[in-house]
Short mmCIF file of C-alpha atoms in Angstrom, two decimals:
data_model
loop_
_atom_site.label_atom_id
_atom_site.label_comp_id
_atom_site.label_asym_id
_atom_site.label_seq_id
_atom_site.Cartn_x
_atom_site.Cartn_y
_atom_site.Cartn_z
CA MET A 1 -10.48 35.82 17.39
CA ILE A 2 -13.40 35.50 19.77
CA HIS A 3 -16.41 37.64 18.98
CA PRO A 4 -16.62 40.40 21.65
CA HIS A 5 -20.34 40.30 22.48
CA THR A 6 -21.18 39.10 26.02
CA ASN A 7 -24.78 38.53 27.07
CA THR A 8 -24.59 40.08 30.55
CA THR A 9 -28.40 40.26 30.89
CA LEU A 10 -28.59 36.51 30.48
CA LEU A 11 -26.16 35.94 33.34
CA ASN A 12 -28.56 37.66 35.73
CA GLU A 13 -30.92 34.72 35.25
CA SER A 14 -28.34 32.21 36.52
CA ILE A 15 -26.98 30.98 39.82
CA SER A 16 -23.38 29.93 40.33
CA MET A 17 -21.90 26.86 41.94
CA SER A 18 -19.12 24.33 41.36
CA PHE A 19 -19.62 21.64 38.78
CA LYS A 20 -19.48 19.00 41.53
CA ALA A 21 -22.21 20.80 43.48
CA ALA A 22 -24.37 20.91 40.38
CA ILE A 23 -23.95 17.17 39.86
CA ASP A 24 -24.95 16.53 43.46
CA ARG A 25 -28.02 18.77 43.22
CA TYR A 26 -29.33 17.98 39.71
CA ASP A 27 -29.65 14.85 37.62
CA LEU A 28 -27.14 15.70 34.88
CA GLY A 29 -26.54 12.24 33.46
CA HIS A 30 -23.27 10.44 32.76
CA PHE A 31 -19.89 12.13 32.15
CA PRO A 32 -16.47 10.59 31.45
CA ASP A 33 -14.15 10.44 34.46
CA TYR A 34 -11.75 12.96 32.94
CA ILE A 35 -14.57 15.52 32.65
CA LEU A 36 -15.52 14.98 36.28
CA GLU A 37 -11.91 15.43 37.35
CA LYS A 38 -11.25 18.39 35.08
CA TYR A 39 -14.22 20.52 36.14
CA ALA A 40 -15.11 19.18 39.61
CA ASN A 41 -14.20 22.29 41.57
CA GLU A 42 -14.66 24.85 38.81
CA LEU A 43 -17.49 27.37 38.98
CA VAL A 44 -20.27 27.22 36.40
CA TYR A 45 -23.39 29.24 35.67
CA VAL A 46 -26.61 27.27 36.21
CA PHE A 47 -29.89 28.24 34.52
CA GLU A 48 -32.83 26.56 36.23
CA ASN A 49 -35.50 28.03 33.94
CA GLU A 50 -36.04 27.87 30.19
CA VAL A 51 -33.77 30.38 28.44
CA TYR A 52 -34.66 32.64 25.51
CA THR A 53 -32.07 34.89 23.89
CA SER A 54 -31.53 36.65 20.58
CA SER A 55 -28.00 35.21 20.20
CA LEU A 56 -25.35 33.64 22.39
CA GLU A 57 -21.55 33.80 22.29
CA MET A 58 -20.69 30.96 24.68
CA ASP A 59 -16.95 31.56 25.06
CA VAL A 60 -16.94 35.17 26.21
CA THR A 61 -20.19 34.77 28.14
CA PHE A 62 -19.40 31.65 30.15
CA MET A 63 -15.62 31.35 30.34
CA THR A 64 -14.43 34.36 32.28
CA GLU A 65 -12.54 34.02 35.56
CA PRO A 66 -13.49 32.27 37.76
CA TYR A 67 -16.16 30.55 35.61
CA TYR A 68 -15.60 27.59 33.29
CA GLY A 69 -18.98 26.95 31.71
CA ALA A 70 -22.77 26.85 31.94
CA ILE A 71 -25.52 24.33 32.66
CA PHE A 72 -29.02 24.77 31.21
CA LEU A 73 -31.49 22.56 33.06
CA LYS A 74 -34.31 23.22 30.58
CA ASN A 75 -34.61 24.29 26.95
CA LEU A 76 -32.32 26.84 25.31
CA HIS A 77 -33.74 29.02 22.51
CA ALA A 78 -31.85 31.53 20.33
CA GLU A 79 -33.54 33.57 17.62
CA GLU A 80 -30.28 33.86 15.66
CA TYR A 81 -27.18 31.89 16.61
CA ILE A 82 -25.37 30.02 19.37
CA ILE A 83 -21.61 29.99 18.82
CA GLN A 84 -18.75 28.38 20.76
CA GLU A 85 -15.76 29.52 18.71
CA GLU A 86 -12.65 28.85 20.80
CA THR A 87 -10.76 25.82 19.44
CA ASP A 88 -8.42 25.43 22.41
CA TYR A 89 -10.47 24.22 25.35
CA GLY A 90 -13.63 26.28 25.29
CA PRO A 91 -16.18 26.24 28.11
CA LEU A 92 -18.10 23.27 29.47
CA ILE A 93 -21.67 23.53 28.17
CA ILE A 94 -24.46 21.23 29.33
CA VAL A 95 -28.03 21.54 28.03
CA GLN A 96 -30.46 19.14 29.65
CA GLY A 97 -33.40 20.21 27.48
CA ASP A 98 -33.79 20.92 23.78
CA ILE A 99 -31.85 23.48 21.75
CA GLU A 100 -33.38 25.69 19.06
CA ALA A 101 -31.43 28.21 17.00
CA LYS A 102 -31.06 29.53 13.49
CA ASN A 103 -27.36 28.54 13.51
CA LEU A 104 -25.26 26.54 15.99
CA PHE A 105 -21.44 26.34 15.98
CA VAL A 106 -19.42 24.17 18.39
CA SER A 107 -15.63 24.15 18.33
CA GLY A 108 -13.17 23.04 21.05
CA GLY A 109 -15.41 23.02 24.14
CA ASP A 110 -16.80 20.07 26.06
CA CYS A 111 -20.50 20.14 25.19
CA TYR A 112 -23.26 17.74 26.25
CA PHE A 113 -26.69 18.28 24.70
CA ARG A 114 -29.11 15.81 26.28
CA GLY A 115 -32.24 16.72 24.31
CA ASN A 116 -33.09 17.43 20.69
CA VAL A 117 -31.17 19.94 18.57
CA ASN A 118 -33.25 21.81 16.00
CA VAL A 119 -31.30 24.24 13.82
CA ALA A 120 -32.95 26.14 10.99
CA GLN A 121 -29.80 26.57 8.87
CA THR A 122 -26.35 25.23 9.84
CA LEU A 123 -25.08 22.99 12.64
CA VAL A 124 -21.29 22.87 12.90
CA ALA A 125 -20.73 19.97 15.30
CA GLY A 126 -17.04 20.49 16.00
CA VAL A 127 -14.10 21.80 13.98
CA TYR A 128 -11.14 20.84 16.15
CA ASN A 129 -9.84 17.87 18.10
CA HIS A 130 -9.92 19.58 21.50
CA GLY A 131 -13.14 19.12 23.40
CA GLU A 132 -16.06 16.93 22.47
CA LEU A 133 -19.72 17.16 21.57
CA THR A 134 -22.40 14.66 22.55
CA ILE A 135 -25.98 14.96 21.28
CA ASN A 136 -28.37 12.42 22.76
CA GLY A 137 -31.57 13.51 21.05
CA GLN A 138 -32.74 14.01 17.50
CA ILE A 139 -30.83 16.32 15.16
CA GLU A 140 -32.41 18.58 12.57
CA ALA A 141 -30.66 21.18 10.42
CA ASP A 142 -30.45 22.21 6.79
CA LEU A 143 -26.72 21.46 6.93
CA ILE A 144 -24.69 19.40 9.43
CA LEU A 145 -20.87 19.63 9.41
CA SER A 146 -18.29 17.97 11.61
CA PHE A 147 -14.63 17.04 11.19
CA ASP A 148 -11.47 16.63 13.29
CA HIS A 149 -13.59 16.48 16.42
CA SER A 150 -15.01 13.98 18.89
CA PHE A 151 -18.71 13.99 18.04
CA THR A 152 -20.98 11.35 19.60
CA TYR A 153 -24.40 10.95 18.01
CA SER A 154 -26.73 8.33 16.59
CA ALA A 155 -27.14 8.25 12.82
CA ALA A 156 -30.73 7.15 13.39
CA HIS A 157 -31.34 10.43 15.21
CA ILE A 158 -30.49 12.60 12.20
CA LYS A 159 -34.02 13.41 11.08
CA ARG A 160 -33.18 16.24 8.68
CA GLY A 161 -29.97 17.52 7.21
CA ILE A 162 -27.40 17.43 4.46
CA VAL A 163 -24.33 15.91 6.11
CA VAL A 164 -20.68 16.75 5.43
CA GLY A 165 -17.73 15.21 7.26
CA LEU A 166 -19.53 12.39 9.08
CA GLN A 167 -19.16 8.81 7.96
CA PRO A 168 -22.25 7.04 6.60
CA SER A 169 -23.79 4.44 8.87
CA PHE A 170 -24.00 0.72 8.13
CA GLU A 171 -27.27 0.48 10.05
CA HIS A 172 -28.69 3.46 8.14
CA PRO A 173 -27.20 3.34 4.60
CA GLU A 174 -29.65 5.99 3.45
CA PHE A 175 -27.67 8.44 5.60
CA GLN A 176 -25.36 9.84 2.91
CA SER A 177 -22.32 11.96 3.63
CA TYR A 178 -21.71 14.75 1.11
CA ASP A 179 -18.46 16.37 0.03
CA PHE A 180 -17.75 20.08 0.52
CA ARG A 181 -17.88 20.76 -3.20
CA ASP A 182 -21.31 19.14 -3.41
CA VAL A 183 -23.07 21.53 -1.06
CA LEU A 184 -21.01 24.57 0.00
CA GLU A 185 -20.28 27.82 -1.72
CA LYS A 186 -16.55 27.92 -2.52
CA LYS A 187 -15.73 30.67 -0.04
CA TYR A 188 -16.75 28.45 2.88
CA TYR A 189 -14.07 25.76 2.45
CA LEU A 190 -10.45 25.53 1.37
CA PRO A 191 -10.28 23.61 -1.94
CA GLY A 192 -7.84 20.71 -1.95
CA GLU A 193 -7.63 20.64 1.84
CA GLU A 194 -11.25 19.71 2.56
CA ILE A 195 -11.46 21.88 5.67
CA LEU A 196 -13.81 24.69 6.54
CA ASN A 197 -12.88 28.32 6.12
CA THR A 198 -14.11 28.98 9.65
CA ASP A 199 -13.76 32.76 9.45
CA GLN A 200 -16.14 32.93 6.52
CA VAL A 201 -18.46 30.32 8.03
CA LEU A 202 -18.76 32.21 11.32
CA LYS A 203 -19.34 35.49 9.53
CA ALA A 204 -22.21 33.96 7.55
CA MET A 205 -23.74 32.26 10.59
CA ARG A 206 -23.71 35.49 12.60
CA LYS A 207 -25.45 37.23 9.69
CA GLY A 208 -28.01 34.44 9.40
CA GLN A 209 -26.85 33.44 5.92
CA THR A 210 -26.99 29.90 4.59
CA LEU A 211 -23.78 28.12 3.52
CA LEU A 212 -25.58 25.98 0.94
CA LYS A 213 -25.17 26.37 -2.78
CA ASN A 214 -28.10 27.91 -4.57
CA THR A 215 -28.30 24.93 -6.94
CA THR A 216 -29.65 21.40 -7.00
CA LEU A 217 -27.61 19.41 -4.47
CA LEU A 218 -26.44 15.92 -5.33
CA THR A 219 -25.30 13.21 -2.96
CA PRO A 220 -21.99 11.57 -3.86
CA LEU A 221 -24.01 8.59 -5.10
CA GLU A 222 -26.22 10.78 -7.29
CA ARG A 223 -23.18 12.64 -8.60
CA GLN A 224 -21.42 9.42 -9.59
CA ILE A 225 -24.54 8.08 -11.33
CA LEU A 226 -24.85 11.36 -13.25
CA LYS A 227 -21.15 11.28 -14.12
CA ALA A 228 -21.50 7.72 -15.43
CA ARG A 229 -24.58 8.69 -17.45
CA GLN A 230 -22.64 11.52 -19.10
CA SER A 231 -19.46 9.48 -19.61
CA ASN A 232 -18.52 8.30 -23.07
CA ALA A 233 -16.49 5.56 -21.43
CA ALA A 234 -19.58 4.10 -19.72
CA LYS A 235 -17.86 3.72 -16.34
CA ALA A 236 -19.47 4.02 -12.90
CA ASN A 237 -17.60 4.40 -9.62
CA LEU A 238 -19.82 3.70 -6.61
CA GLY A 239 -16.98 2.63 -4.32
CA GLY A 240 -17.16 3.54 -0.63
CA MET A 241 -20.83 4.59 -0.72
CA SER A 242 -21.90 2.35 2.22
CA LEU A 243 -24.35 0.55 -0.06
CA LYS A 244 -26.25 -2.49 1.21
CA ASP A 245 -28.18 -2.83 -2.03
CA ILE A 246 -27.59 -1.81 -5.63
CA PRO A 247 -29.36 1.52 -6.35
CA GLN A 248 -32.05 1.19 -9.00
CA ALA A 249 -30.65 4.20 -10.87
CA LEU A 250 -27.61 2.09 -11.78
CA PHE A 251 -29.73 -0.23 -13.92
CA GLU A 252 -30.63 2.69 -16.16
CA LEU A 253 -27.01 2.57 -17.40
CA ALA A 254 -27.41 -0.48 -19.60
CA ASP A 255 -24.23 0.20 -21.59
CA LEU A 256 -21.84 0.04 -18.63
CA THR A 257 -18.41 -1.39 -19.42
CA ALA A 258 -16.74 -0.87 -16.00
CA LEU A 259 -18.28 -0.80 -12.52
CA ASP A 260 -16.60 -0.12 -9.17
CA LEU A 261 -18.64 -1.27 -6.14
CA SER A 262 -15.70 -1.70 -3.78
CA CYS A 263 -15.81 -0.95 -0.05
CA ASN A 264 -19.57 -1.36 0.34
CA TYR A 265 -21.74 -3.66 2.48
CA LEU A 266 -22.92 -5.81 -0.42
CA GLU A 267 -23.55 -9.51 0.21
CA SER A 268 -25.06 -10.46 -3.15
CA LEU A 269 -25.79 -9.14 -6.64
CA PRO A 270 -29.28 -9.22 -8.15
CA ALA A 271 -30.23 -11.07 -11.34
CA LYS A 272 -30.80 -7.68 -13.01
CA PHE A 273 -27.02 -7.53 -13.47
CA LEU A 274 -27.52 -9.70 -16.54
CA GLN A 275 -28.73 -6.64 -18.42
CA PHE A 276 -25.16 -5.28 -18.39
CA LYS A 277 -24.28 -7.10 -21.60
CA GLN A 278 -21.10 -5.06 -22.19
CA LEU A 279 -19.69 -5.11 -18.67
CA SER A 280 -16.01 -6.09 -18.85
CA LYS A 281 -14.70 -4.93 -15.45
CA ILE A 282 -16.23 -5.21 -11.99
CA ASN A 283 -14.56 -4.28 -8.69
CA LEU A 284 -16.11 -5.86 -5.58
CA PHE A 285 -13.08 -5.44 -3.32
CA ASP A 286 -13.76 -5.28 0.44
CA CYS A 287 -17.48 -6.03 0.44
CA GLU A 288 -19.36 -8.71 2.40
CA PHE A 289 -19.43 -11.62 -0.04
CA GLU A 290 -19.07 -15.10 1.44
CA ALA A 291 -19.48 -16.82 -1.91
CA PHE A 292 -18.73 -15.94 -5.50
CA PRO A 293 -21.70 -13.95 -6.90
CA GLU A 294 -23.58 -16.48 -9.04
CA VAL A 295 -24.93 -13.90 -11.48
CA LEU A 296 -21.40 -13.10 -12.67
CA LEU A 297 -21.04 -16.65 -13.98
CA GLN A 298 -23.64 -15.80 -16.63
CA MET A 299 -21.79 -12.70 -17.88
CA PRO A 300 -19.26 -13.88 -20.49
CA SER A 301 -18.31 -10.30 -21.35
CA LEU A 302 -16.35 -10.02 -18.07
CA GLN A 303 -12.60 -9.64 -18.45
CA GLU A 304 -11.66 -8.39 -14.96
CA ILE A 305 -13.10 -9.37 -11.55
CA ASN A 306 -11.75 -8.12 -8.24
CA LEU A 307 -13.17 -9.98 -5.22
CA GLY A 308 -10.27 -9.26 -2.91
CA LYS A 309 -10.89 -8.91 0.82
CA ASN A 310 -14.06 -10.98 0.79
CA SER A 311 -14.62 -14.19 2.76
CA LEU A 312 -14.42 -16.56 -0.18
CA SER A 313 -13.27 -20.10 0.67
CA ARG A 314 -13.75 -21.59 -2.80
CA LEU A 315 -14.49 -20.68 -6.41
CA PRO A 316 -17.42 -22.20 -8.31
CA ASP A 317 -16.93 -24.67 -11.15
CA GLY A 318 -19.03 -22.39 -13.34
CA LEU A 319 -16.14 -19.94 -13.43
CA VAL A 320 -14.96 -21.76 -16.57
CA ASN A 321 -17.90 -20.12 -18.39
CA LEU A 322 -16.05 -16.79 -18.22
CA SER A 323 -13.87 -17.60 -21.19
CA ASN A 324 -12.83 -13.96 -21.69
CA LEU A 325 -11.57 -13.43 -18.14
CA LYS A 326 -8.10 -11.89 -18.07
CA LYS A 327 -7.70 -10.61 -14.47
CA MET A 328 -8.80 -12.20 -11.21
CA GLY A 329 -8.26 -10.43 -7.87
CA LEU A 330 -8.52 -12.67 -4.80
CA TYR A 331 -6.32 -10.74 -2.38
CA ARG A 332 -6.90 -11.58 1.31
CA CYS A 333 -9.66 -14.14 0.90
CA ASN A 334 -9.99 -17.53 2.67
CA LEU A 335 -8.73 -19.90 -0.01
CA SER A 336 -6.91 -22.96 1.28
CA GLU A 337 -5.34 -24.01 -2.03
CA PHE A 338 -4.70 -22.75 -5.52
CA PRO A 339 -8.14 -22.70 -7.21
CA GLU A 340 -8.37 -25.50 -9.77
CA GLN A 341 -10.86 -23.47 -11.83
CA LEU A 342 -8.19 -20.91 -12.78
CA TYR A 343 -6.31 -23.50 -14.81
CA HIS A 344 -9.21 -23.67 -17.26
CA LEU A 345 -9.32 -19.96 -18.12
CA ASP A 346 -7.24 -19.82 -21.29
CA LYS A 347 -7.05 -16.00 -21.44
CA LEU A 348 -6.19 -15.40 -17.78
CA GLU A 349 -3.27 -12.94 -17.67
CA GLU A 350 -3.25 -11.70 -14.06
CA ILE A 351 -3.91 -13.39 -10.68
CA ASP A 352 -3.61 -11.88 -7.21
CA LEU A 353 -3.75 -14.47 -4.41
CA SER A 354 -1.74 -12.54 -1.83
CA TYR A 355 -2.41 -12.74 1.92
CA GLN A 356 -4.87 -15.62 2.08
CA GLU A 357 -6.27 -15.76 5.61
CA GLU A 358 -6.06 -19.57 5.81
CA GLN A 359 -2.30 -19.66 5.06
CA PRO A 360 -2.75 -22.16 2.23
CA ALA A 361 -0.26 -24.23 0.31
CA LEU A 362 -0.61 -22.40 -2.99
CA ILE A 363 1.00 -24.95 -5.25
CA ILE A 364 0.87 -24.20 -8.96
CA ASN A 365 1.35 -27.50 -10.76
CA GLN A 366 -0.53 -27.04 -14.03
CA PRO A 367 0.19 -24.71 -16.96
CA LEU A 368 -1.20 -21.18 -17.09
CA HIS A 369 -0.19 -20.38 -20.64
CA ALA A 370 -1.49 -16.80 -20.86
CA LEU A 371 -0.43 -15.70 -17.37
CA LYS A 372 1.62 -12.48 -17.30
CA THR A 373 1.27 -11.24 -13.69
CA LEU A 374 1.18 -13.37 -10.53
CA HIS A 375 1.01 -12.09 -6.93
CA LEU A 376 1.39 -14.68 -4.16
CA ASN A 377 2.68 -12.51 -1.32
CA ALA A 378 2.58 -13.66 2.33
CA ASN A 379 1.44 -17.23 1.66
CA PHE A 380 3.68 -19.78 3.36
CA GLY A 381 4.12 -23.08 1.56
CA THR A 382 3.77 -21.48 -1.86
CA SER A 383 5.58 -23.04 -4.79
CA ILE A 384 5.57 -22.94 -8.59
CA GLN A 385 6.23 -26.36 -10.07
CA VAL A 386 5.59 -25.71 -13.75
CA ALA A 387 6.91 -23.38 -16.42
CA LEU A 388 5.06 -20.10 -16.94
CA PRO A 389 6.41 -19.07 -20.34
CA ASN A 390 4.58 -15.72 -20.66
CA LEU A 391 5.08 -14.53 -17.09
CA GLN A 392 6.27 -10.91 -16.90
CA GLU A 393 5.76 -10.07 -13.20
CA LEU A 394 6.06 -12.36 -10.17
CA SER A 395 5.69 -11.25 -6.55
CA MET A 396 6.41 -13.74 -3.76
CA ARG A 397 7.26 -11.33 -0.97
CA ASN A 398 7.23 -12.87 2.50
CA CYS A 399 6.50 -16.37 1.27
CA SER A 400 9.35 -18.00 3.22
CA VAL A 401 10.59 -19.90 0.20
CA LYS A 402 13.72 -21.86 1.01
CA GLU A 403 15.34 -21.62 -2.37
CA PHE A 404 15.15 -19.68 -5.57
CA PRO A 405 12.08 -20.84 -7.58
CA THR A 406 13.98 -22.39 -10.46
CA SER A 407 10.79 -23.10 -12.42
CA ILE A 408 10.63 -19.42 -13.36
CA LEU A 409 14.00 -19.55 -15.10
CA SER A 410 12.07 -20.58 -18.21
CA SER A 411 9.97 -17.41 -17.92
CA LYS A 412 12.18 -15.56 -20.35
CA LYS A 413 9.76 -12.62 -20.59
CA LEU A 414 9.97 -11.92 -16.85
CA LYS A 415 10.48 -8.18 -16.16
CA LYS A 416 9.72 -7.84 -12.44
CA LEU A 417 10.63 -10.27 -9.68
CA ASP A 418 9.97 -9.78 -5.95
CA LEU A 419 11.50 -12.34 -3.57
CA SER A 420 11.95 -9.95 -0.64
CA LEU A 421 11.40 -11.03 2.96
CA THR A 422 12.34 -14.58 1.98
CA ARG A 423 14.92 -15.04 4.69
CA GLY A 424 15.50 -18.71 3.94
CA MET A 425 16.52 -18.09 0.34
CA LEU A 426 20.33 -18.16 0.32
CA ASP A 427 21.60 -18.62 -3.21
CA PHE A 428 20.90 -17.61 -6.80
CA PRO A 429 21.14 -20.30 -9.49
CA ALA A 430 23.88 -19.88 -12.05
CA THR A 431 21.18 -19.90 -14.73
CA ILE A 432 19.55 -16.74 -13.39
CA GLU A 433 21.16 -15.18 -16.47
CA ASN A 434 18.28 -16.77 -18.44
CA LEU A 435 16.10 -13.86 -17.25
CA GLN A 436 17.42 -11.51 -19.92
CA GLN A 437 14.34 -9.25 -19.81
CA LEU A 438 14.46 -8.70 -16.02
CA ARG A 439 14.26 -4.98 -15.22
CA GLU A 440 13.36 -4.96 -11.52
CA PHE A 441 14.56 -7.32 -8.79
CA ARG A 442 13.56 -7.16 -5.12
CA PHE A 443 15.37 -9.38 -2.65
CA THR A 444 16.46 -9.62 0.97
CA MET A 445 20.09 -9.11 1.96
CA ASN A 446 21.12 -11.42 4.82
CA ASP A 447 24.56 -11.98 6.27
CA HIS A 448 25.14 -14.80 3.81
CA LYS A 449 26.01 -13.52 0.36
CA PRO A 450 24.08 -15.53 -2.27
CA ALA A 451 26.09 -17.82 -4.46
CA ASN A 452 26.22 -16.64 -8.07
CA PHE A 453 25.38 -13.10 -6.99
CA ASP A 454 27.71 -11.79 -9.70
CA GLN A 455 25.51 -13.49 -12.31
CA LEU A 456 23.26 -10.42 -12.03
CA ASN A 457 25.88 -8.74 -14.20
CA LYS A 458 24.59 -10.84 -17.08
CA LEU A 459 21.14 -9.24 -16.94
CA PRO A 460 21.53 -6.26 -19.28
CA LYS A 461 18.09 -4.74 -18.59
CA LEU A 462 18.28 -4.92 -14.78
CA HIS A 463 17.93 -1.22 -13.95
CA LYS A 464 16.05 -1.28 -10.62
CA LEU A 465 17.27 -2.98 -7.44
CA TRP A 466 15.10 -3.06 -4.32
CA VAL A 467 17.03 -4.43 -1.34
CA GLN A 468 15.35 -5.33 1.94
CA LEU A 469 17.51 -5.21 5.07
CA PRO A 470 15.92 -7.09 8.01
CA PHE A 471 18.96 -6.62 10.25
CA GLY A 472 20.69 -3.62 8.69
CA PRO A 473 23.28 -3.78 5.89
CA PRO A 474 25.34 -7.02 5.79
CA HIS A 475 29.11 -6.92 5.40
CA TRP A 476 28.81 -7.56 1.66
CA PHE A 477 26.25 -4.80 1.01
CA LEU A 478 28.52 -2.71 -1.20
CA ASP A 479 28.99 -5.65 -3.54
CA ILE A 480 25.85 -4.39 -5.26
CA LEU A 481 28.11 -1.69 -6.73
CA GLN A 482 29.82 -4.41 -8.71
CA ILE A 483 26.57 -5.17 -10.53
CA GLU A 484 26.93 -3.16 -13.68
CA HIS A 485 23.60 -2.13 -15.16
CA TRP A 486 21.31 -0.89 -12.38
CA THR A 487 20.49 2.84 -12.18
CA GLU A 488 17.83 2.91 -9.41
CA LEU A 489 18.25 1.71 -5.82
CA TYR A 490 15.51 1.35 -3.22
CA VAL A 491 16.62 0.53 0.34
CA GLU A 492 14.01 -0.96 2.66
CA GLY A 493 15.25 -1.13 6.24
CA LYS A 494 17.81 0.56 8.44
CA LEU A 495 20.85 1.93 6.68
CA ASP A 496 22.36 4.83 8.62
CA ASN A 497 26.04 4.41 7.75
CA PRO A 498 27.22 7.61 5.98
CA ALA A 499 30.17 5.78 4.43
CA ILE A 500 27.82 3.37 2.64
CA TRP A 501 25.65 6.20 1.32
CA ARG A 502 28.79 7.98 0.14
CA GLU A 503 29.87 4.97 -1.89
CA ILE A 504 26.43 4.60 -3.43
CA LEU A 505 26.35 8.28 -4.40
CA LYS A 506 29.64 7.89 -6.27
CA ARG A 507 27.92 5.67 -8.83
CA LYS A 508 27.76 7.68 -12.06
CA LYS A 509 24.82 5.73 -13.47
CA LEU A 510 22.64 6.40 -10.43
CA THR A 511 19.40 8.18 -11.42
CA LYS A 512 17.17 7.45 -8.42
CA LEU A 513 17.85 6.66 -4.76
CA ALA A 514 15.07 6.08 -2.23
CA LYS A 515 14.51 4.94 1.33
CA VAL A 516 11.45 2.73 1.76
CA SER A 517 9.38 2.31 4.92
CA GLN A 518 5.82 1.49 5.94
CA PHE A 519 5.03 5.14 5.28
CA GLY A 520 6.10 5.02 1.65
CA GLU A 521 9.14 6.12 -0.33
CA GLU A 522 11.50 8.97 0.51
CA VAL A 523 13.30 9.87 -2.70
CA LEU A 524 16.70 11.37 -1.96
CA ASN A 525 18.22 14.30 -3.81
CA ILE A 526 21.21 12.67 -5.46
CA GLU A 527 22.98 15.85 -6.52
CA GLN A 528 22.53 17.46 -3.13
CA GLY A 529 23.69 14.27 -1.45
CA ARG A 530 26.81 14.15 -3.58
CA LYS A 531 27.56 17.72 -2.68
CA GLU A 532 27.09 17.16 1.05
CA LEU A 533 29.10 13.94 1.08
CA LYS A 534 31.83 15.49 -1.09
CA ALA A 535 31.59 12.80 -3.73
CA TYR A 536 34.58 12.55 -6.02
CA PRO A 537 34.20 13.32 -9.75
CA ASP A 538 36.02 10.11 -10.74
CA ALA A 539 33.48 7.90 -8.96
CA LYS A 540 32.48 4.71 -10.73
#
């Protein structure tokens, strides 16, 4: 509800004209075309002199028929607060000079502040997706909040303020974005939803009360360092902190065993990393590495390295020094072939080479005796030409293989197999029954029914089927009901035939049924479905 106070005395200091007339008369700067069209003929209040007021409710003061906003050609000062509360299309507010206030709240209006904004306590720079706020000058406030709103600003212009809701800047990594729980009293936000409790916030701002906790405030980076220092597990999670360099405080944690530096702007690691003698896991996913970090080659304690989504085109020969390495993540890199160095890591149990940008021919033609998990998704020309006796999980989704990879039939410990989106794969070998430990099988159902499909009946532990339907269900779709052991069915693709769902729901062994899409899994209520489809009690 809009606060009822209107500053009628202030209006006596203004003149009125259309927005277009104001643009023609004064140098108001650039506006988007839709703003010019929206307000061109609407009346606005224009203040030609510097304005001083005790407080200002912008909605009820400036958006009353036939007016749609206000233009301040010079500075605007408020001893207490300036509030634009309306979330649905508040007034157009233009301030050509500087703004000073104890508290400033902008919601759904179109606001253009050309000068500096100096707020003693709290600046709320938008709380809704209607309207927009542009601040051209410097920004100072004890607390700066913005979310779900179009807010244009320069991170370099934030000269003072604890920031919540804005993303950190690559150009200014020292600009840290806090979380609500880090800085706000609990009554000012809704826990779990990470949105402001605007009623409480507005009440405090009108009373001149701060929203900040009365405790020492920690940035997310400081909080994670403290958490790691207090952790018995000696783990540190600095992922997504917009780091360009490793913070010195991290090197005080000499006993680290696991370190997450993912989603940062790191291009290299310093030699000081060698002091982490016990580090066994490091996550460098989605950073800026163009080469394997050399310092890691001198850290034999490492067991897991994730360098996925980095621009790596090769691995160094020195990788063989990491004799304890068990997991290597190279998802979405730039490798053009299967890295030769991986063959020499005798303890390597897990490799992820999915989605290489160079579309390599990932040909595995040497033994990997310890390998248990292998992900090769979306790499055309991929093939496995040797036995992998300890393999337990293989994913070759969207690899366009033309036939079943028979080399894996000797992988008698295999539990999970994904060959979905392999439209050229037509038949199953008769010896697929060798995979006696197979529990989960993902495959594509085309019009052609695979030869030896019924051999799946000889896999006693096959409890999860994941079928991908590129063109809808083929004519033989319900033949899956003849496969005896499965209890879970995941359907990826269009299946809108009620008769097919009815037959599936008749299966007594069925414990889980889900539709799969790019948005995730939709688990269906089996009992409710059986009731609605009038399933028969004697169903198989």
